[in-house]
Amino acid sequence: MISQKIMQHSLRRSASSFGRTSVNYIAPVSLTHAKHIHASPIAQAARSSKPSDPNDLLRKQRLNRPVSPHISIYRPQITSVLSLLHRNTGLLLSGPFYLFFAAYAASPWLGWHIDSTSMAASFGILPVAAKVLLKTTAALPFTFHCINGVRHLVWDLGRGFSNKQVAKSGRTVIGLSISSALLLGFLWPSTASE
C-alpha cells in the first residue's frame, strides 16, 4: 500500500516537472493516445455551507438512493408465514403465562384476589358471546403452536420435506388449528350437579 502511494507521488512530481518543451521529446504514438485522455479534478471546490445545509443535502441524497425491490416483489409463502406465526404464538403464550403466574404467586402478599374462585366468578358473569370469543381467542394461539410443534417434530424425524408435503402440512396445520380452537371455544362445562 505504501509502495503504491510512493510510486504515485513520484509520478505526479515527475509529470509536473515537464515543461512545454518536453512534449517535443515524447514519442508521437503517445501523443495520439494522450488526446483522448481527459483529466478530472480529484477534489471538488469547497462551497459555502449554511448550518442547515448538511441535513438538507443528506435528505436529498437519501431520496436519490436506489430502493431494493425485495419487499415489493416478495410473495409470502406458507412456510414463512407459519414460521413467523409459530414464533409469535410462542412469545404470545409464554409472556402472559409467566406474568400471570408471577402475579398469582405474589397475590397473597400484595392483597390481590387472583385465586381460582374469583377468576371463575368474574368469567361466569360474562355474556355467552363474550365467553366464546375469549375462549376461542385464547385457544387459537395455543392450538396452532401445539399442532405446528408436532409438524416440526415430524420434520425432526426427516419426513415431509418436499415442497408439496410442506405446503400440504401447512394447510393441514391451519385447518386443524382453527377447527380445534372453535371446538374449545364452544365447549360448555357440564351443568350436572354432584
Short mmCIF file of N, CA and C in Angstrom, two decimals:
data_model
loop_
_atom_site.label_atom_id
_atom_site.label_comp_id
_atom_site.label_asym_id
_atom_site.label_seq_id
_atom_site.Cartn_x
_atom_site.Cartn_y
_atom_site.Cartn_z
N MET A 1 0.83 -1.19 0.00
CA MET A 1 0.00 0.00 0.00
C MET A 1 0.87 1.25 0.00
N ILE A 2 1.89 1.25 0.85
CA ILE A 2 2.76 2.43 0.93
C ILE A 2 3.60 2.56 -0.33
N SER A 3 3.98 1.42 -0.93
CA SER A 3 4.78 1.49 -2.15
C SER A 3 3.96 2.08 -3.30
N GLN A 4 2.67 1.78 -3.35
CA GLN A 4 1.82 2.36 -4.39
C GLN A 4 1.72 3.87 -4.22
N LYS A 5 1.58 4.32 -3.00
CA LYS A 5 1.48 5.76 -2.76
C LYS A 5 2.78 6.47 -3.11
N ILE A 6 3.92 5.84 -2.78
CA ILE A 6 5.22 6.44 -3.13
C ILE A 6 5.36 6.53 -4.63
N MET A 7 5.00 5.47 -5.35
CA MET A 7 5.09 5.47 -6.81
C MET A 7 4.17 6.52 -7.41
N GLN A 8 2.97 6.62 -6.90
CA GLN A 8 2.02 7.61 -7.41
C GLN A 8 2.53 9.02 -7.17
N HIS A 9 3.09 9.26 -6.01
CA HIS A 9 3.61 10.58 -5.67
C HIS A 9 4.80 10.95 -6.57
N SER A 10 5.67 9.99 -6.81
CA SER A 10 6.83 10.29 -7.66
C SER A 10 6.41 10.52 -9.10
N LEU A 11 5.41 9.79 -9.59
CA LEU A 11 4.92 10.02 -10.95
C LEU A 11 4.27 11.39 -11.09
N ARG A 12 3.55 11.80 -10.08
CA ARG A 12 2.93 13.13 -10.14
C ARG A 12 3.99 14.23 -10.15
N ARG A 13 5.04 14.07 -9.35
CA ARG A 13 6.10 15.08 -9.31
C ARG A 13 6.84 15.13 -10.64
N SER A 14 7.08 13.96 -11.22
CA SER A 14 7.80 13.97 -12.50
C SER A 14 6.91 14.51 -13.61
N ALA A 15 5.62 14.27 -13.54
CA ALA A 15 4.71 14.80 -14.56
C ALA A 15 4.59 16.30 -14.45
N SER A 16 4.63 16.83 -13.25
CA SER A 16 4.52 18.27 -13.10
C SER A 16 5.82 18.98 -13.44
N SER A 17 6.95 18.26 -13.45
CA SER A 17 8.24 18.90 -13.77
C SER A 17 8.45 19.06 -15.27
N PHE A 18 7.65 18.35 -16.09
CA PHE A 18 7.78 18.52 -17.54
C PHE A 18 7.33 19.92 -17.92
N GLY A 19 8.09 20.55 -18.76
CA GLY A 19 7.70 21.86 -19.27
C GLY A 19 7.05 21.72 -20.62
N ARG A 20 6.78 22.84 -21.26
CA ARG A 20 6.19 22.81 -22.59
C ARG A 20 7.17 22.21 -23.60
N THR A 21 8.41 22.40 -23.38
CA THR A 21 9.39 21.92 -24.36
C THR A 21 9.58 20.42 -24.29
N SER A 22 9.24 19.80 -23.20
CA SER A 22 9.45 18.36 -23.08
C SER A 22 8.46 17.57 -23.92
N VAL A 23 7.37 18.18 -24.37
CA VAL A 23 6.41 17.49 -25.22
C VAL A 23 7.06 17.13 -26.54
N ASN A 24 8.02 17.91 -26.96
CA ASN A 24 8.69 17.63 -28.24
C ASN A 24 9.47 16.32 -28.19
N TYR A 25 9.89 15.88 -27.01
CA TYR A 25 10.70 14.67 -26.91
C TYR A 25 9.87 13.40 -26.72
N ILE A 26 8.55 13.53 -26.53
CA ILE A 26 7.69 12.37 -26.32
C ILE A 26 7.38 11.75 -27.67
N ALA A 27 7.28 10.44 -27.69
CA ALA A 27 7.02 9.73 -28.94
C ALA A 27 5.66 10.14 -29.50
N PRO A 28 5.54 10.23 -30.83
CA PRO A 28 4.28 10.64 -31.46
C PRO A 28 3.11 9.70 -31.14
N VAL A 29 3.37 8.41 -30.93
CA VAL A 29 2.29 7.47 -30.63
C VAL A 29 1.64 7.83 -29.30
N SER A 30 2.44 8.16 -28.31
CA SER A 30 1.87 8.50 -27.01
C SER A 30 1.10 9.81 -27.08
N LEU A 31 1.47 10.70 -28.00
CA LEU A 31 0.72 11.94 -28.16
C LEU A 31 -0.67 11.68 -28.72
N THR A 32 -0.78 10.73 -29.65
CA THR A 32 -2.10 10.44 -30.22
C THR A 32 -3.02 9.81 -29.18
N HIS A 33 -2.45 9.00 -28.32
CA HIS A 33 -3.27 8.40 -27.26
C HIS A 33 -3.60 9.40 -26.18
N ALA A 34 -2.75 10.34 -25.95
CA ALA A 34 -2.97 11.31 -24.89
C ALA A 34 -4.08 12.29 -25.22
N LYS A 35 -4.45 12.41 -26.50
CA LYS A 35 -5.52 13.34 -26.88
C LYS A 35 -6.87 12.90 -26.32
N HIS A 36 -7.03 11.60 -26.12
CA HIS A 36 -8.32 11.08 -25.67
C HIS A 36 -8.43 11.00 -24.16
N ILE A 37 -7.39 11.36 -23.47
CA ILE A 37 -7.40 11.31 -22.01
C ILE A 37 -7.82 12.66 -21.49
N HIS A 38 -8.81 12.65 -20.64
CA HIS A 38 -9.28 13.88 -20.02
C HIS A 38 -9.07 13.78 -18.53
N ALA A 39 -8.44 14.75 -17.98
CA ALA A 39 -8.20 14.75 -16.53
C ALA A 39 -9.39 15.38 -15.83
N SER A 40 -9.77 14.79 -14.73
CA SER A 40 -10.84 15.37 -13.93
C SER A 40 -10.27 15.76 -12.58
N PRO A 41 -10.78 16.80 -12.00
CA PRO A 41 -10.24 17.23 -10.71
C PRO A 41 -10.50 16.17 -9.64
N ILE A 42 -9.55 15.99 -8.76
CA ILE A 42 -9.67 14.98 -7.71
C ILE A 42 -10.67 15.42 -6.65
N ALA A 43 -10.56 16.62 -6.22
CA ALA A 43 -11.46 17.12 -5.19
C ALA A 43 -12.28 18.27 -5.75
N GLN A 44 -13.51 18.37 -5.30
CA GLN A 44 -14.35 19.47 -5.74
C GLN A 44 -14.01 20.72 -4.94
N ALA A 45 -14.29 21.84 -5.55
CA ALA A 45 -14.05 23.09 -4.85
C ALA A 45 -14.99 23.21 -3.67
N ALA A 46 -14.50 23.79 -2.61
CA ALA A 46 -15.32 23.95 -1.41
C ALA A 46 -16.43 24.96 -1.65
N ARG A 47 -17.61 24.61 -1.18
CA ARG A 47 -18.75 25.51 -1.32
C ARG A 47 -19.04 26.13 0.03
N SER A 48 -19.66 27.26 -0.03
CA SER A 48 -20.07 27.86 1.23
C SER A 48 -21.26 27.07 1.75
N SER A 49 -21.24 26.77 3.00
CA SER A 49 -22.32 25.98 3.57
C SER A 49 -22.97 26.73 4.70
N LYS A 50 -24.25 26.48 4.80
CA LYS A 50 -25.01 27.05 5.90
C LYS A 50 -25.14 25.98 6.97
N PRO A 51 -25.55 26.33 8.18
CA PRO A 51 -25.69 25.31 9.23
C PRO A 51 -26.71 24.23 8.89
N SER A 52 -27.75 24.54 8.09
CA SER A 52 -28.77 23.55 7.77
C SER A 52 -28.46 22.79 6.49
N ASP A 53 -27.44 23.17 5.76
CA ASP A 53 -27.11 22.52 4.50
C ASP A 53 -26.80 21.03 4.64
N PRO A 54 -26.02 20.58 5.63
CA PRO A 54 -25.72 19.14 5.68
C PRO A 54 -26.97 18.27 5.80
N ASN A 55 -27.94 18.70 6.58
CA ASN A 55 -29.16 17.90 6.71
C ASN A 55 -29.97 17.91 5.43
N ASP A 56 -30.04 19.07 4.77
CA ASP A 56 -30.78 19.14 3.51
C ASP A 56 -30.10 18.28 2.45
N LEU A 57 -28.78 18.36 2.40
CA LEU A 57 -28.04 17.56 1.44
C LEU A 57 -28.23 16.07 1.71
N LEU A 58 -28.23 15.71 2.97
CA LEU A 58 -28.42 14.31 3.35
C LEU A 58 -29.82 13.82 2.96
N ARG A 59 -30.82 14.66 3.17
CA ARG A 59 -32.19 14.28 2.77
C ARG A 59 -32.29 14.09 1.26
N LYS A 60 -31.67 14.99 0.51
CA LYS A 60 -31.70 14.88 -0.95
C LYS A 60 -30.98 13.61 -1.42
N GLN A 61 -29.87 13.30 -0.78
CA GLN A 61 -29.14 12.09 -1.15
C GLN A 61 -29.96 10.84 -0.83
N ARG A 62 -30.66 10.86 0.28
CA ARG A 62 -31.48 9.70 0.64
C ARG A 62 -32.62 9.50 -0.34
N LEU A 63 -33.17 10.58 -0.88
CA LEU A 63 -34.24 10.45 -1.86
C LEU A 63 -33.75 9.84 -3.16
N ASN A 64 -32.47 10.04 -3.47
CA ASN A 64 -31.92 9.52 -4.72
C ASN A 64 -31.36 8.10 -4.59
N ARG A 65 -31.39 7.54 -3.40
CA ARG A 65 -30.86 6.20 -3.21
C ARG A 65 -31.74 5.18 -3.91
N PRO A 66 -31.13 4.16 -4.47
CA PRO A 66 -31.96 3.10 -5.07
C PRO A 66 -32.60 2.26 -3.97
N VAL A 67 -33.83 1.87 -4.20
CA VAL A 67 -34.56 1.06 -3.24
C VAL A 67 -34.58 -0.37 -3.76
N SER A 68 -34.21 -1.27 -2.91
CA SER A 68 -34.20 -2.67 -3.32
C SER A 68 -35.64 -3.15 -3.51
N PRO A 69 -35.91 -3.86 -4.58
CA PRO A 69 -37.29 -4.30 -4.83
C PRO A 69 -37.69 -5.54 -4.07
N HIS A 70 -36.85 -6.01 -3.13
CA HIS A 70 -37.14 -7.28 -2.49
C HIS A 70 -38.45 -7.27 -1.71
N ILE A 71 -38.85 -6.12 -1.18
CA ILE A 71 -40.09 -6.07 -0.41
C ILE A 71 -41.29 -6.03 -1.34
N SER A 72 -41.17 -5.30 -2.43
CA SER A 72 -42.33 -5.15 -3.31
C SER A 72 -42.57 -6.37 -4.18
N ILE A 73 -41.54 -7.16 -4.46
CA ILE A 73 -41.74 -8.31 -5.33
C ILE A 73 -41.86 -9.62 -4.57
N TYR A 74 -41.67 -9.58 -3.25
CA TYR A 74 -41.70 -10.81 -2.46
C TYR A 74 -43.14 -11.26 -2.22
N ARG A 75 -43.41 -12.51 -2.51
CA ARG A 75 -44.72 -13.09 -2.24
C ARG A 75 -44.59 -14.01 -1.04
N PRO A 76 -45.29 -13.71 0.05
CA PRO A 76 -45.15 -14.57 1.24
C PRO A 76 -45.59 -16.00 0.93
N GLN A 77 -44.81 -16.93 1.42
CA GLN A 77 -45.11 -18.34 1.23
C GLN A 77 -45.67 -18.90 2.53
N ILE A 78 -46.34 -20.02 2.42
CA ILE A 78 -46.98 -20.60 3.61
C ILE A 78 -45.93 -20.99 4.65
N THR A 79 -44.75 -21.40 4.20
CA THR A 79 -43.72 -21.80 5.16
C THR A 79 -43.22 -20.61 5.97
N SER A 80 -43.01 -19.48 5.30
CA SER A 80 -42.50 -18.31 6.03
C SER A 80 -43.56 -17.73 6.95
N VAL A 81 -44.80 -17.73 6.52
CA VAL A 81 -45.88 -17.19 7.35
C VAL A 81 -46.09 -18.07 8.59
N LEU A 82 -46.09 -19.38 8.39
CA LEU A 82 -46.30 -20.28 9.53
C LEU A 82 -45.10 -20.27 10.48
N SER A 83 -43.90 -20.09 9.95
CA SER A 83 -42.73 -19.98 10.82
C SER A 83 -42.82 -18.73 11.69
N LEU A 84 -43.22 -17.62 11.07
CA LEU A 84 -43.38 -16.37 11.81
C LEU A 84 -44.49 -16.50 12.86
N LEU A 85 -45.60 -17.11 12.48
CA LEU A 85 -46.70 -17.30 13.43
C LEU A 85 -46.32 -18.24 14.57
N HIS A 86 -45.54 -19.27 14.26
CA HIS A 86 -45.12 -20.21 15.31
C HIS A 86 -44.27 -19.51 16.36
N ARG A 87 -43.35 -18.67 15.91
CA ARG A 87 -42.51 -17.94 16.87
C ARG A 87 -43.33 -16.92 17.66
N ASN A 88 -44.21 -16.21 16.96
CA ASN A 88 -45.02 -15.20 17.65
C ASN A 88 -46.00 -15.81 18.64
N THR A 89 -46.59 -16.95 18.29
CA THR A 89 -47.50 -17.58 19.25
C THR A 89 -46.74 -18.12 20.45
N GLY A 90 -45.52 -18.56 20.24
CA GLY A 90 -44.70 -18.98 21.37
C GLY A 90 -44.45 -17.83 22.33
N LEU A 91 -44.14 -16.65 21.78
CA LEU A 91 -43.95 -15.47 22.62
C LEU A 91 -45.26 -15.02 23.25
N LEU A 92 -46.33 -15.08 22.48
CA LEU A 92 -47.63 -14.65 22.97
C LEU A 92 -48.13 -15.54 24.10
N LEU A 93 -47.79 -16.80 24.05
CA LEU A 93 -48.22 -17.72 25.11
C LEU A 93 -47.30 -17.66 26.32
N SER A 94 -46.01 -17.55 26.10
CA SER A 94 -45.09 -17.62 27.24
C SER A 94 -45.05 -16.33 28.05
N GLY A 95 -45.12 -15.18 27.39
CA GLY A 95 -45.05 -13.90 28.12
C GLY A 95 -46.17 -13.73 29.13
N PRO A 96 -47.43 -13.74 28.70
CA PRO A 96 -48.53 -13.62 29.67
C PRO A 96 -48.59 -14.77 30.67
N PHE A 97 -48.16 -15.95 30.26
CA PHE A 97 -48.14 -17.10 31.17
C PHE A 97 -47.23 -16.81 32.36
N TYR A 98 -46.01 -16.35 32.09
CA TYR A 98 -45.09 -16.04 33.18
C TYR A 98 -45.57 -14.86 34.01
N LEU A 99 -46.13 -13.84 33.37
CA LEU A 99 -46.64 -12.69 34.12
C LEU A 99 -47.81 -13.08 35.02
N PHE A 100 -48.71 -13.90 34.49
CA PHE A 100 -49.86 -14.31 35.30
C PHE A 100 -49.42 -15.13 36.51
N PHE A 101 -48.53 -16.09 36.30
CA PHE A 101 -48.14 -16.93 37.43
C PHE A 101 -47.24 -16.20 38.42
N ALA A 102 -46.52 -15.18 37.97
CA ALA A 102 -45.78 -14.35 38.92
C ALA A 102 -46.76 -13.54 39.76
N ALA A 103 -47.80 -12.99 39.11
CA ALA A 103 -48.83 -12.25 39.86
C ALA A 103 -49.62 -13.19 40.77
N TYR A 104 -49.88 -14.41 40.31
CA TYR A 104 -50.61 -15.40 41.12
C TYR A 104 -49.80 -15.77 42.36
N ALA A 105 -48.48 -15.89 42.19
CA ALA A 105 -47.63 -16.24 43.33
C ALA A 105 -47.49 -15.08 44.31
N ALA A 106 -47.50 -13.85 43.79
CA ALA A 106 -47.32 -12.68 44.65
C ALA A 106 -48.64 -12.15 45.20
N SER A 107 -49.77 -12.64 44.72
CA SER A 107 -51.07 -12.09 45.13
C SER A 107 -51.36 -12.20 46.63
N PRO A 108 -50.99 -13.25 47.34
CA PRO A 108 -51.28 -13.26 48.79
C PRO A 108 -50.55 -12.14 49.54
N TRP A 109 -49.33 -11.82 49.14
CA TRP A 109 -48.57 -10.78 49.84
C TRP A 109 -49.02 -9.38 49.44
N LEU A 110 -49.55 -9.24 48.22
CA LEU A 110 -49.98 -7.92 47.74
C LEU A 110 -51.45 -7.64 48.00
N GLY A 111 -52.20 -8.64 48.44
CA GLY A 111 -53.61 -8.45 48.73
C GLY A 111 -54.50 -8.52 47.50
N TRP A 112 -54.00 -9.07 46.41
CA TRP A 112 -54.80 -9.21 45.20
C TRP A 112 -55.63 -10.48 45.29
N HIS A 113 -56.78 -10.47 44.63
CA HIS A 113 -57.63 -11.65 44.61
C HIS A 113 -57.54 -12.32 43.24
N ILE A 114 -56.46 -13.04 43.03
CA ILE A 114 -56.26 -13.76 41.76
C ILE A 114 -56.34 -15.26 42.04
N ASP A 115 -57.30 -15.67 42.82
CA ASP A 115 -57.45 -17.10 43.07
C ASP A 115 -58.46 -17.68 42.09
N SER A 116 -58.56 -18.97 42.06
CA SER A 116 -59.40 -19.66 41.07
C SER A 116 -60.87 -19.31 41.22
N THR A 117 -61.36 -19.18 42.44
CA THR A 117 -62.79 -18.90 42.64
C THR A 117 -63.16 -17.51 42.15
N SER A 118 -62.34 -16.52 42.44
CA SER A 118 -62.68 -15.16 41.99
C SER A 118 -62.56 -15.04 40.47
N MET A 119 -61.60 -15.74 39.87
CA MET A 119 -61.48 -15.70 38.41
C MET A 119 -62.65 -16.41 37.75
N ALA A 120 -63.08 -17.55 38.30
CA ALA A 120 -64.23 -18.27 37.74
C ALA A 120 -65.51 -17.46 37.90
N ALA A 121 -65.64 -16.76 39.01
CA ALA A 121 -66.84 -15.94 39.23
C ALA A 121 -66.87 -14.76 38.27
N SER A 122 -65.72 -14.12 38.05
CA SER A 122 -65.70 -12.98 37.13
C SER A 122 -65.91 -13.42 35.69
N PHE A 123 -65.44 -14.61 35.33
CA PHE A 123 -65.67 -15.12 33.98
C PHE A 123 -67.11 -15.59 33.82
N GLY A 124 -67.73 -16.06 34.90
CA GLY A 124 -69.10 -16.57 34.84
C GLY A 124 -70.14 -15.50 34.60
N ILE A 125 -69.87 -14.26 34.97
CA ILE A 125 -70.87 -13.21 34.78
C ILE A 125 -70.84 -12.62 33.37
N LEU A 126 -69.90 -13.04 32.54
CA LEU A 126 -69.83 -12.53 31.17
C LEU A 126 -70.95 -13.13 30.32
N PRO A 127 -71.41 -12.41 29.28
CA PRO A 127 -72.39 -13.00 28.36
C PRO A 127 -71.78 -14.16 27.58
N VAL A 128 -72.63 -15.00 27.02
CA VAL A 128 -72.19 -16.21 26.33
C VAL A 128 -71.29 -15.87 25.14
N ALA A 129 -71.65 -14.86 24.36
CA ALA A 129 -70.85 -14.49 23.19
C ALA A 129 -69.45 -14.05 23.60
N ALA A 130 -69.35 -13.32 24.69
CA ALA A 130 -68.03 -12.88 25.17
C ALA A 130 -67.21 -14.07 25.65
N LYS A 131 -67.87 -15.03 26.30
CA LYS A 131 -67.15 -16.23 26.75
C LYS A 131 -66.58 -17.01 25.57
N VAL A 132 -67.43 -17.21 24.55
CA VAL A 132 -66.99 -17.96 23.37
C VAL A 132 -65.85 -17.22 22.67
N LEU A 133 -65.99 -15.91 22.53
CA LEU A 133 -64.95 -15.12 21.87
C LEU A 133 -63.64 -15.16 22.65
N LEU A 134 -63.71 -15.01 23.96
CA LEU A 134 -62.50 -15.05 24.79
C LEU A 134 -61.84 -16.42 24.75
N LYS A 135 -62.65 -17.47 24.85
CA LYS A 135 -62.07 -18.82 24.85
C LYS A 135 -61.47 -19.16 23.49
N THR A 136 -62.14 -18.78 22.41
CA THR A 136 -61.60 -19.05 21.07
C THR A 136 -60.32 -18.26 20.83
N THR A 137 -60.32 -17.00 21.25
CA THR A 137 -59.13 -16.16 21.08
C THR A 137 -57.96 -16.70 21.89
N ALA A 138 -58.23 -17.21 23.07
CA ALA A 138 -57.15 -17.77 23.89
C ALA A 138 -56.72 -19.14 23.37
N ALA A 139 -57.63 -19.89 22.77
CA ALA A 139 -57.31 -21.24 22.32
C ALA A 139 -56.58 -21.26 20.98
N LEU A 140 -56.81 -20.28 20.13
CA LEU A 140 -56.22 -20.31 18.78
C LEU A 140 -54.69 -20.31 18.80
N PRO A 141 -54.02 -19.39 19.51
CA PRO A 141 -52.56 -19.47 19.51
C PRO A 141 -52.04 -20.76 20.15
N PHE A 142 -52.75 -21.24 21.17
CA PHE A 142 -52.33 -22.47 21.85
C PHE A 142 -52.42 -23.67 20.90
N THR A 143 -53.56 -23.82 20.24
CA THR A 143 -53.73 -24.97 19.35
C THR A 143 -52.79 -24.88 18.15
N PHE A 144 -52.63 -23.67 17.60
CA PHE A 144 -51.72 -23.54 16.46
C PHE A 144 -50.29 -23.90 16.86
N HIS A 145 -49.84 -23.40 18.01
CA HIS A 145 -48.47 -23.66 18.44
C HIS A 145 -48.26 -25.15 18.72
N CYS A 146 -49.25 -25.79 19.30
CA CYS A 146 -49.14 -27.23 19.58
C CYS A 146 -49.11 -28.06 18.30
N ILE A 147 -50.04 -27.79 17.39
CA ILE A 147 -50.13 -28.59 16.17
C ILE A 147 -48.93 -28.31 15.26
N ASN A 148 -48.51 -27.06 15.16
CA ASN A 148 -47.34 -26.75 14.35
C ASN A 148 -46.07 -27.30 15.01
N GLY A 149 -46.06 -27.41 16.33
CA GLY A 149 -44.94 -28.05 17.01
C GLY A 149 -44.83 -29.52 16.66
N VAL A 150 -45.98 -30.20 16.51
CA VAL A 150 -45.97 -31.59 16.07
C VAL A 150 -45.42 -31.67 14.64
N ARG A 151 -45.78 -30.71 13.82
CA ARG A 151 -45.25 -30.66 12.45
C ARG A 151 -43.73 -30.53 12.47
N HIS A 152 -43.21 -29.70 13.35
CA HIS A 152 -41.76 -29.56 13.47
C HIS A 152 -41.11 -30.84 13.98
N LEU A 153 -41.79 -31.55 14.88
CA LEU A 153 -41.25 -32.83 15.36
C LEU A 153 -41.21 -33.87 14.24
N VAL A 154 -42.20 -33.84 13.35
CA VAL A 154 -42.17 -34.74 12.20
C VAL A 154 -41.00 -34.37 11.29
N TRP A 155 -40.75 -33.09 11.13
CA TRP A 155 -39.59 -32.66 10.34
C TRP A 155 -38.29 -33.11 10.99
N ASP A 156 -38.25 -33.12 12.32
CA ASP A 156 -37.04 -33.59 13.01
C ASP A 156 -36.76 -35.06 12.73
N LEU A 157 -37.79 -35.80 12.39
CA LEU A 157 -37.61 -37.20 12.01
C LEU A 157 -37.14 -37.34 10.57
N GLY A 158 -37.07 -36.23 9.84
CA GLY A 158 -36.60 -36.26 8.46
C GLY A 158 -37.67 -36.57 7.45
N ARG A 159 -38.91 -36.34 7.80
CA ARG A 159 -40.01 -36.66 6.89
C ARG A 159 -40.74 -35.37 6.48
N GLY A 160 -41.32 -35.40 5.28
CA GLY A 160 -42.17 -34.31 4.82
C GLY A 160 -41.44 -33.07 4.37
N PHE A 161 -40.30 -33.23 3.70
CA PHE A 161 -39.54 -32.06 3.28
C PHE A 161 -39.74 -31.66 1.82
N SER A 162 -40.52 -32.39 1.05
CA SER A 162 -40.76 -31.96 -0.33
C SER A 162 -41.69 -30.74 -0.31
N ASN A 163 -41.63 -29.96 -1.37
CA ASN A 163 -42.43 -28.72 -1.41
C ASN A 163 -43.92 -29.00 -1.28
N LYS A 164 -44.40 -30.06 -1.94
CA LYS A 164 -45.82 -30.38 -1.85
C LYS A 164 -46.21 -30.80 -0.44
N GLN A 165 -45.36 -31.60 0.19
CA GLN A 165 -45.68 -32.07 1.55
C GLN A 165 -45.63 -30.92 2.55
N VAL A 166 -44.70 -30.00 2.37
CA VAL A 166 -44.60 -28.86 3.29
C VAL A 166 -45.84 -27.97 3.16
N ALA A 167 -46.26 -27.70 1.93
CA ALA A 167 -47.45 -26.87 1.72
C ALA A 167 -48.71 -27.58 2.24
N LYS A 168 -48.80 -28.88 1.99
CA LYS A 168 -49.97 -29.64 2.45
C LYS A 168 -50.02 -29.69 3.97
N SER A 169 -48.89 -29.93 4.61
CA SER A 169 -48.88 -29.97 6.08
C SER A 169 -49.17 -28.59 6.67
N GLY A 170 -48.75 -27.53 5.98
CA GLY A 170 -49.07 -26.17 6.44
C GLY A 170 -50.55 -25.89 6.40
N ARG A 171 -51.20 -26.28 5.30
CA ARG A 171 -52.65 -26.09 5.21
C ARG A 171 -53.38 -26.96 6.23
N THR A 172 -52.86 -28.15 6.48
CA THR A 172 -53.46 -29.03 7.49
C THR A 172 -53.35 -28.41 8.88
N VAL A 173 -52.20 -27.83 9.18
CA VAL A 173 -52.00 -27.18 10.48
C VAL A 173 -52.98 -26.03 10.66
N ILE A 174 -53.17 -25.23 9.62
CA ILE A 174 -54.10 -24.10 9.71
C ILE A 174 -55.52 -24.60 9.95
N GLY A 175 -55.94 -25.59 9.17
CA GLY A 175 -57.30 -26.13 9.32
C GLY A 175 -57.54 -26.76 10.67
N LEU A 176 -56.60 -27.58 11.13
CA LEU A 176 -56.76 -28.21 12.44
C LEU A 176 -56.72 -27.20 13.58
N SER A 177 -55.90 -26.17 13.44
CA SER A 177 -55.80 -25.16 14.49
C SER A 177 -57.11 -24.39 14.64
N ILE A 178 -57.66 -23.97 13.51
CA ILE A 178 -58.90 -23.19 13.57
C ILE A 178 -60.06 -24.05 14.08
N SER A 179 -60.16 -25.28 13.56
CA SER A 179 -61.28 -26.12 14.00
C SER A 179 -61.15 -26.51 15.47
N SER A 180 -59.96 -26.81 15.94
CA SER A 180 -59.81 -27.17 17.36
C SER A 180 -59.99 -25.95 18.26
N ALA A 181 -59.59 -24.76 17.80
CA ALA A 181 -59.83 -23.56 18.61
C ALA A 181 -61.32 -23.26 18.71
N LEU A 182 -62.05 -23.43 17.61
CA LEU A 182 -63.50 -23.24 17.66
C LEU A 182 -64.16 -24.28 18.55
N LEU A 183 -63.69 -25.51 18.47
CA LEU A 183 -64.24 -26.56 19.33
C LEU A 183 -64.00 -26.23 20.79
N LEU A 184 -62.80 -25.80 21.14
CA LEU A 184 -62.51 -25.43 22.52
C LEU A 184 -63.28 -24.18 22.95
N GLY A 185 -63.52 -23.27 22.01
CA GLY A 185 -64.27 -22.06 22.34
C GLY A 185 -65.73 -22.32 22.61
N PHE A 186 -66.32 -23.31 21.93
CA PHE A 186 -67.73 -23.60 22.11
C PHE A 186 -68.00 -24.68 23.14
N LEU A 187 -66.96 -25.21 23.77
CA LEU A 187 -67.18 -26.21 24.82
C LEU A 187 -67.85 -25.56 26.03
N TRP A 188 -68.83 -26.27 26.56
CA TRP A 188 -69.51 -25.78 27.77
C TRP A 188 -69.16 -26.70 28.92
N PRO A 189 -69.00 -26.17 30.09
CA PRO A 189 -68.77 -27.06 31.23
C PRO A 189 -70.05 -27.82 31.54
N SER A 190 -69.88 -28.98 32.11
CA SER A 190 -71.07 -29.78 32.43
C SER A 190 -71.85 -29.07 33.54
N THR A 191 -73.16 -29.06 33.39
CA THR A 191 -74.01 -28.37 34.37
C THR A 191 -74.60 -29.35 35.37
N ALA A 192 -74.19 -30.60 35.28
CA ALA A 192 -74.74 -31.59 36.21
C ALA A 192 -74.21 -31.33 37.60
N SER A 193 -75.12 -31.33 38.55
CA SER A 193 -74.70 -31.11 39.94
C SER A 193 -74.25 -32.42 40.55
N GLU A 194 -73.32 -32.33 41.43
CA GLU A 194 -72.77 -33.54 42.04
C GLU A 194 -73.53 -33.91 43.27
#
